[in-house]
Coordinates of C-alpha atoms and ligand atoms in Angstrom, one line a residue:
X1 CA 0.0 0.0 0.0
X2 CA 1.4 3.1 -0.4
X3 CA 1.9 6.2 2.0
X4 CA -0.7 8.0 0.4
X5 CA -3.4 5.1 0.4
X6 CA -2.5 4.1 3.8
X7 CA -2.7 8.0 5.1
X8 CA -6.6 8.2 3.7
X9 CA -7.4 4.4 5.6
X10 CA -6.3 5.6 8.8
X11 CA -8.3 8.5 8.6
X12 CA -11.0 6.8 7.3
X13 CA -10.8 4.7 10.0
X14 CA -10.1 7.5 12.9
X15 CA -13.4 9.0 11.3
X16 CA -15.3 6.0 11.7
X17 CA -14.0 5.4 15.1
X18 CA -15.4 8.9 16.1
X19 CA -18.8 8.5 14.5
X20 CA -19.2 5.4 16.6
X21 CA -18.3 7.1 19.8
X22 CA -20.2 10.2 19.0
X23 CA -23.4 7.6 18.7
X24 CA -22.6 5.8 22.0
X25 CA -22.7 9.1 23.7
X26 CA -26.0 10.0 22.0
X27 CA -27.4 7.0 22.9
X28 CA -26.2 7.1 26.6
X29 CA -27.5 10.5 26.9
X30 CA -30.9 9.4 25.8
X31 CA -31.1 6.5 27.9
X32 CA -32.6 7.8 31.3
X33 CA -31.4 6.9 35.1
X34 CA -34.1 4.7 36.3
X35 CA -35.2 5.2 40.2
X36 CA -37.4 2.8 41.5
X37 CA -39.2 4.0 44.5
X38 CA -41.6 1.0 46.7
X39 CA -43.9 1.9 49.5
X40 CA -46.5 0.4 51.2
X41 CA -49.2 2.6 51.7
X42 CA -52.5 3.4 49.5
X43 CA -51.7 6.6 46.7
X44 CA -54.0 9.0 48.5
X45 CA -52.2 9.1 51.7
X46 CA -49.2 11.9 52.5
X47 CA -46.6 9.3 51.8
X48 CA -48.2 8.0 49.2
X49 CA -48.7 11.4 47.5
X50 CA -45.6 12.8 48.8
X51 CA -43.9 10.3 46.9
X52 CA -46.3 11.1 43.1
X53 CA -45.0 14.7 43.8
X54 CA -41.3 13.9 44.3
X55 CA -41.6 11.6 40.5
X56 CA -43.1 14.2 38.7
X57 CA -40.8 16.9 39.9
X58 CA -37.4 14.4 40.0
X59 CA -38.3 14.3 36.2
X60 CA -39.1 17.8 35.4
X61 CA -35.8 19.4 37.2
X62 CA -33.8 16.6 35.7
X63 CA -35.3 17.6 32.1
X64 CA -36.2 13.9 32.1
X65 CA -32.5 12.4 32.4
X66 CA -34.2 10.4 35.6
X67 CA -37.1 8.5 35.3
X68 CA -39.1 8.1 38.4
X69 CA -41.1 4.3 39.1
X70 CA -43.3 4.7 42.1
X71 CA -44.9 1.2 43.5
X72 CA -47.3 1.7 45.8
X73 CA -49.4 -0.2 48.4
X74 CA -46.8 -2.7 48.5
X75 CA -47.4 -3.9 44.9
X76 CA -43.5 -4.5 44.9
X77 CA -42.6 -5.5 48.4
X78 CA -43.8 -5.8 52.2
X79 CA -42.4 -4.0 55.1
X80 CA -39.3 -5.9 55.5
X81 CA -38.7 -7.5 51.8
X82 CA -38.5 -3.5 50.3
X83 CA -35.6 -2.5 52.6
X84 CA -33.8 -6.2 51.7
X85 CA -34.6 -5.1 48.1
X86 CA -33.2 -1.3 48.9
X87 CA -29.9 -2.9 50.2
X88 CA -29.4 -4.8 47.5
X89 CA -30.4 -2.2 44.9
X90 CA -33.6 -3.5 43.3
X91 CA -35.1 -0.7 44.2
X92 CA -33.4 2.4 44.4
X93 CA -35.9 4.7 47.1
X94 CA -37.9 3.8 49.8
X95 CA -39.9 5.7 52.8
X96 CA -40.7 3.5 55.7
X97 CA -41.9 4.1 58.9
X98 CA -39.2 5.2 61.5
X99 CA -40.5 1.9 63.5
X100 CA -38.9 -0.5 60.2
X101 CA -35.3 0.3 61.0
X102 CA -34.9 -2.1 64.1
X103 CA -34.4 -5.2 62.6
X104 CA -31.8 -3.6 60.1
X105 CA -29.8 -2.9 63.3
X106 CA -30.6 0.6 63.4
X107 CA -32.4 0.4 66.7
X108 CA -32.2 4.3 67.4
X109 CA -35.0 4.8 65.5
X110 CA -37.7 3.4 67.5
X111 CA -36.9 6.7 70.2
X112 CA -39.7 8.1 67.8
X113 CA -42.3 5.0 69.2
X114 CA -42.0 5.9 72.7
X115 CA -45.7 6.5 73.7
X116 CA -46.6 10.5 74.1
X117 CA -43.4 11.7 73.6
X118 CA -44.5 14.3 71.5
X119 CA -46.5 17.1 72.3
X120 CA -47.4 17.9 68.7
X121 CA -45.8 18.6 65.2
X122 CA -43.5 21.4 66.6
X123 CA -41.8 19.3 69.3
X124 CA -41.2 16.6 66.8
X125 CA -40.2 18.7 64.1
X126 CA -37.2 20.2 66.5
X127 CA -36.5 16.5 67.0
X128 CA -36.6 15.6 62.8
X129 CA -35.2 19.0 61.5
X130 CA -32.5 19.4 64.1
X131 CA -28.9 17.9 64.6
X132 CA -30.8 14.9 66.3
X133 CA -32.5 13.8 63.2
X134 CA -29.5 14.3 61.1
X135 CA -27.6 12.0 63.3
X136 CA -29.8 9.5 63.1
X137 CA -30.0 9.9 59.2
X138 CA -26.2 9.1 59.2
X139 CA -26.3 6.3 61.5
X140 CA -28.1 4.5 58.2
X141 CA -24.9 5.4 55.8
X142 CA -23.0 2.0 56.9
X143 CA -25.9 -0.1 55.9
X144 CA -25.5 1.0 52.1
X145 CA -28.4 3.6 52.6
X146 CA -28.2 7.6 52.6
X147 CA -31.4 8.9 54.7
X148 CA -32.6 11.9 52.7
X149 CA -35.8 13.2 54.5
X150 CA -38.5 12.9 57.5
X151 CA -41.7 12.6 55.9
X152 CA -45.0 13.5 58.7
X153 CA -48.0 10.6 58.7
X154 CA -49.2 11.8 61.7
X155 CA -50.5 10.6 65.6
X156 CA -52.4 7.1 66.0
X157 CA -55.3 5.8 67.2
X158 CA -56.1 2.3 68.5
X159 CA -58.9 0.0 67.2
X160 CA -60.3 -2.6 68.2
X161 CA -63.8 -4.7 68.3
X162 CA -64.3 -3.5 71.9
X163 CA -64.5 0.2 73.7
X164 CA -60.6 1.2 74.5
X165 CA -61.2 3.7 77.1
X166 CA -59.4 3.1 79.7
X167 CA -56.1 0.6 79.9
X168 CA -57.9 -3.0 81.5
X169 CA -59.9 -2.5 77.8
X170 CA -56.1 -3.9 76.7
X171 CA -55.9 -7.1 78.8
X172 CA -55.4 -9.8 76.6
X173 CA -56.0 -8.4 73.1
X174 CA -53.8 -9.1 70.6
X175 CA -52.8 -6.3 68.9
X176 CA -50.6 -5.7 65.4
X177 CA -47.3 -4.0 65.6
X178 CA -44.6 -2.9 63.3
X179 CA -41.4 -4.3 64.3
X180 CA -40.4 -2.5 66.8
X181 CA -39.3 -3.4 70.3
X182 CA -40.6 -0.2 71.4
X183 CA -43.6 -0.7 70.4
X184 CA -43.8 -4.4 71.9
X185 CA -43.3 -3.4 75.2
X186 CA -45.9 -0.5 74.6
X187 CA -48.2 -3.4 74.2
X188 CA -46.7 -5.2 77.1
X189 CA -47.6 -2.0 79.6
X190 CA -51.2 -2.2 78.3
X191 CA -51.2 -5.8 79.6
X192 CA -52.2 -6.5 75.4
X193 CA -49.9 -9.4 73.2
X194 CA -48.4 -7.4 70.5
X195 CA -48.3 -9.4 67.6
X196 CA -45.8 -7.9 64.2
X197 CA -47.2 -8.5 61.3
X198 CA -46.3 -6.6 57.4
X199 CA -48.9 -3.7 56.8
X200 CA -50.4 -5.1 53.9
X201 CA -51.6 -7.9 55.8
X202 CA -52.8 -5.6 58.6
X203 CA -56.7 -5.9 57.4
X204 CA -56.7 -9.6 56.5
X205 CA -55.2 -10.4 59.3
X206 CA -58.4 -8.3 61.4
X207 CA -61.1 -9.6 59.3
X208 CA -59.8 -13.5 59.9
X209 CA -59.2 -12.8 64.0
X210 CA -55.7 -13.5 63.9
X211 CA -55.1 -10.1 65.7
X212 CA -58.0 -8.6 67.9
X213 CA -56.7 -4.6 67.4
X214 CA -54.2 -2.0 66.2
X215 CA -52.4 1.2 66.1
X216 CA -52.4 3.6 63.5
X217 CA -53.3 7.4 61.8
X218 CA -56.5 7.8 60.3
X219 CA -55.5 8.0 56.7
X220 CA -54.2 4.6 57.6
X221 CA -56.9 3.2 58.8
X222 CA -59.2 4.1 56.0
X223 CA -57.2 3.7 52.8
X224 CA -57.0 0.2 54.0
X225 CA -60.5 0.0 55.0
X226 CA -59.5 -1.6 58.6
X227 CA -62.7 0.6 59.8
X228 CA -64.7 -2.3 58.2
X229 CA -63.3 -5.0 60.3
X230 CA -62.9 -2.6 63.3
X231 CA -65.9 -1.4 65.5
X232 CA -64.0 0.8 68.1
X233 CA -61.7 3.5 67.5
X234 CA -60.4 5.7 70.2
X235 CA -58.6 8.7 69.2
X236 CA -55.4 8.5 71.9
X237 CA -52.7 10.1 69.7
X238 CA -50.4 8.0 72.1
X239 CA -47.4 7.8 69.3
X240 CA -46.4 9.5 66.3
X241 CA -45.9 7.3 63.1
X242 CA -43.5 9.3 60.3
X243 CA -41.0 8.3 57.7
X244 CA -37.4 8.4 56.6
X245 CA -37.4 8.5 52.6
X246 CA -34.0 6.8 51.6
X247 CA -31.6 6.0 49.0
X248 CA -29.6 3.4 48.2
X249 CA -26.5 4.5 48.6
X250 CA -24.3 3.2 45.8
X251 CA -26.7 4.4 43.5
X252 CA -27.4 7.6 44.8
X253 CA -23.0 8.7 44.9
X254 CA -22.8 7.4 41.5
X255 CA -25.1 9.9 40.3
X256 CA -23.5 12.8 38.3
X257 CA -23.2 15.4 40.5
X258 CA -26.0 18.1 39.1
X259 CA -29.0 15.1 39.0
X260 CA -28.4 14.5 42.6
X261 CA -28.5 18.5 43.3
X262 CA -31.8 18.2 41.4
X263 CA -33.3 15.0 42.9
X264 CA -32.2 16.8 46.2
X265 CA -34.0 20.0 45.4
X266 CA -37.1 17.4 44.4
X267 CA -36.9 16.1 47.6
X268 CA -37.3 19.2 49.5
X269 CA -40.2 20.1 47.6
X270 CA -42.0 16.6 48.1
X271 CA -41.1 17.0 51.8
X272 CA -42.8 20.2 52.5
X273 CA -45.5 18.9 50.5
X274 CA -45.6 15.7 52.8
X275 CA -45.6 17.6 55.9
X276 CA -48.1 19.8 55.0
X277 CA -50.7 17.8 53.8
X278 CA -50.1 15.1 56.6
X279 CA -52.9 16.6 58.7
X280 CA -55.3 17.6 56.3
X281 CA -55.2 14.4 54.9
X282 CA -55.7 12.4 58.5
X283 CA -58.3 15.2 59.3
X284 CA -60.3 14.4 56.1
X285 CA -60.0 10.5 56.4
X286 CA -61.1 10.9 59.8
X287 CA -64.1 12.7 58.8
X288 CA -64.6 9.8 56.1
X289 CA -64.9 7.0 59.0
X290 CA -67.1 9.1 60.7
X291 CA -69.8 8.8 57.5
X292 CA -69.2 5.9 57.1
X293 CA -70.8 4.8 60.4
X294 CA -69.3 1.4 61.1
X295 CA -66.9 2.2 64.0
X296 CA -67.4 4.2 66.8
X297 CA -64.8 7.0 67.3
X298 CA -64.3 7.8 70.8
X299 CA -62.0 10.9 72.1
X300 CA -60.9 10.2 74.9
X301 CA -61.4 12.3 78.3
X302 CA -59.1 14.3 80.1
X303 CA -59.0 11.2 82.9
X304 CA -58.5 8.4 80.5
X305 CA -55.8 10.4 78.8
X306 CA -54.1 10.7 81.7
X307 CA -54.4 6.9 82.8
X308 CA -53.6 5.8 79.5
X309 CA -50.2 8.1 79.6
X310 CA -49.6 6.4 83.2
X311 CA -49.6 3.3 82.0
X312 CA -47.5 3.8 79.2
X313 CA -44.8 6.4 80.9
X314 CA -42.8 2.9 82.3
X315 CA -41.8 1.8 78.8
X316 CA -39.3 4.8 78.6
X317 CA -37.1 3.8 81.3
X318 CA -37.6 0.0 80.2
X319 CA -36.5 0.6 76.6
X320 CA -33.5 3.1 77.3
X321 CA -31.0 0.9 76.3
X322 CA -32.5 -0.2 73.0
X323 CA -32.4 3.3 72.0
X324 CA -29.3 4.9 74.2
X325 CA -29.2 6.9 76.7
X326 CA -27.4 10.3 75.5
X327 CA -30.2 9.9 72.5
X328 CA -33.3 9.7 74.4
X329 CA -31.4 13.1 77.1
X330 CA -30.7 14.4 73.3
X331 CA -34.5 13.8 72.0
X332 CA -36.3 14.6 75.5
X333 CA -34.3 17.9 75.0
X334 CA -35.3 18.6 71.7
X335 CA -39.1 17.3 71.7
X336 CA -39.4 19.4 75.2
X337 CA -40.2 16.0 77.0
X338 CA -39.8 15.9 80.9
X339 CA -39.1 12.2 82.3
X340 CA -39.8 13.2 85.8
X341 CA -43.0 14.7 84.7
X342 CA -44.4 13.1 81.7
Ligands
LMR1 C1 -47.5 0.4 59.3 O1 -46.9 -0.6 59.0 O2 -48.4 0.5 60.1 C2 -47.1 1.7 58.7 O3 -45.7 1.8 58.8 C3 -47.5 1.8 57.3 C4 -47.0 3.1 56.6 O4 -46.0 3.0 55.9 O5 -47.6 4.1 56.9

């Protein structure tokens, strides 16, 4: 071949070579990053439309470089199987309750089950917006997960198929939990069997009599229609139920570094929407069991507030450990919480 010839192949060559890589980029820039995001709760709940808000506006600020996946109402996974499935990065977000880290090791968490801890959204939110929270955030980081947010459900009620009005109504029902040792020996002080079962199989589980009662928000209680299989509500607001929306974490560094400022900046804006809507949202379902007329909703009276609260003030000292002392001093603090008073 000579020089000449051999000159216009390599170029030839060098052109195709560029053509090819100028394709691969084209194609890699039009193939989006997928997130898959699981939860277990009905769509019109805060969660459940916290998390619609945060898809559409992941994919608007990221011009539609992410695409967002949002399974809901535990169409993908249960309680436990969607933070196995988070670990191992078959799904990339997930929000559960602050009662689901326990059996991950994160035991910490279940400070936000201790019964009447909170006085109201403001004492938590000192506890979930200040250097507590954060801390607790990061204690997730060596399980492979980066905690991105505190998302508000909001302050339970317990049902059952008898009056709860005053704590003997407890003895010897069995009552669902999440998995939380807090919330065990919560049960325990009520002299009631606490029984953990996966939320999905919360109303099943009601209507066959495996469990007798259980614990949860209004908007809870009605997306799943547990107010057809329960007769007796009483509105205690004994413990807060919330969520900590988190990543994966391999996933979440190996994001070029201006999606994750948007998906951040999505975040924020699905988090004020999740913490404003909470109550509104609880407040309406509550107003939707009420028409519908098949369980009683009892408030409870200053007097049965208070014995209720006595009989649950002993599980603070009993579960110190499980949580850690300087945490609980730490969250008392910040919540505005008084041990010696309670
Ligand atoms: C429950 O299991 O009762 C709740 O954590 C469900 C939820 O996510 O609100």
């Amino acid at each position: 071949m000579d020089r000449l010839r051999a000159r216009n192949l390599a170029r030839s060559l060098a052109a195709i070579a560029l053509a090819a890589l100028a394709a691969a980029g084209r194609a890699g820039a039009a193939e989006p990053i997928v997130l898959r995001f699981s939860h277990v709760v009905a769509v019109n709940t805060p969660k459940g439309q916290a998390a619609d808000l945060f898809r559409r506006r992941a994919e608007e600020l990221t011009g539609g470089r992410v695409h967002v996946e949002v399974f809901p109402n535990s169409t993908l996974y249960k309680d436990r199987e969607e933070i196995e499935a988070l670990q191992l990065g078959s799904v990339q977000m997930i929000a559960p309750s602050l009662s689901k880290f326990g059996p991950l090791g994160v035991t910490e968490f279940e400070v936000f089950d201790l019964p009447y801890l909170f006085s109201g959204y403001e004492s938590l939110r000192r506890v979930t917006q200040g250097p507590v929270g954060r801390a607790l955030l990061d204690k997730l980081e060596p399980k492979g997960i980066v905690g991105l947010a505190y998302w508000d459900n909001g302050f339970k009620a317990f049902s059952a198929n008898r009056p709860l009005r005053v704590p003997a109504d407890f003895r010897g029902l069995r009552v669902r939990v999440q998995p939380s040792v807090v919330l065990e020996a919560q049960m325990r002080a009520l002299g009631a069997q606490p029984q953990i079962l996966a939320f999905s199989d919360v109303t099943a589980a009601l209507r066959a009599g495996v469990v007798d009662g259980a614990e949860n928000p209004a908007s809870n209680l009605w997306t799943q229609r547990m107010h057809e299989v329960q007769r007796h509500v009483t509105l205690t607001e004994h413990g807060y139920l919330g969520y900590a929306v988190v990543v994966n974490k391999r996933f979440w560094d190996a994001l070029p570094r201006d999606v994750r400022a948007q998906l951040t900046r999505a975040m924020a804006e699905a988090t004020e929407h999740a913490n404003r809507i909470a109550r509104e949202k609880n407040e309406e379902d509550l107003a939707r069991l009420r028409a519908a007329g098949t369980t009683e909703i009892h408030v409870p009276t200053p007097a049965e507030r208070l014995a209720l609260k006595r009989a649950l003030a002993p599980v603070h000292a009993q579960v110190e450990e499980r949580v850690g002392r300087a945490l609980l001093k730490d969250v008392y603090r910040a919540a505005g919480y008084d041990p010696d008073h309670p």
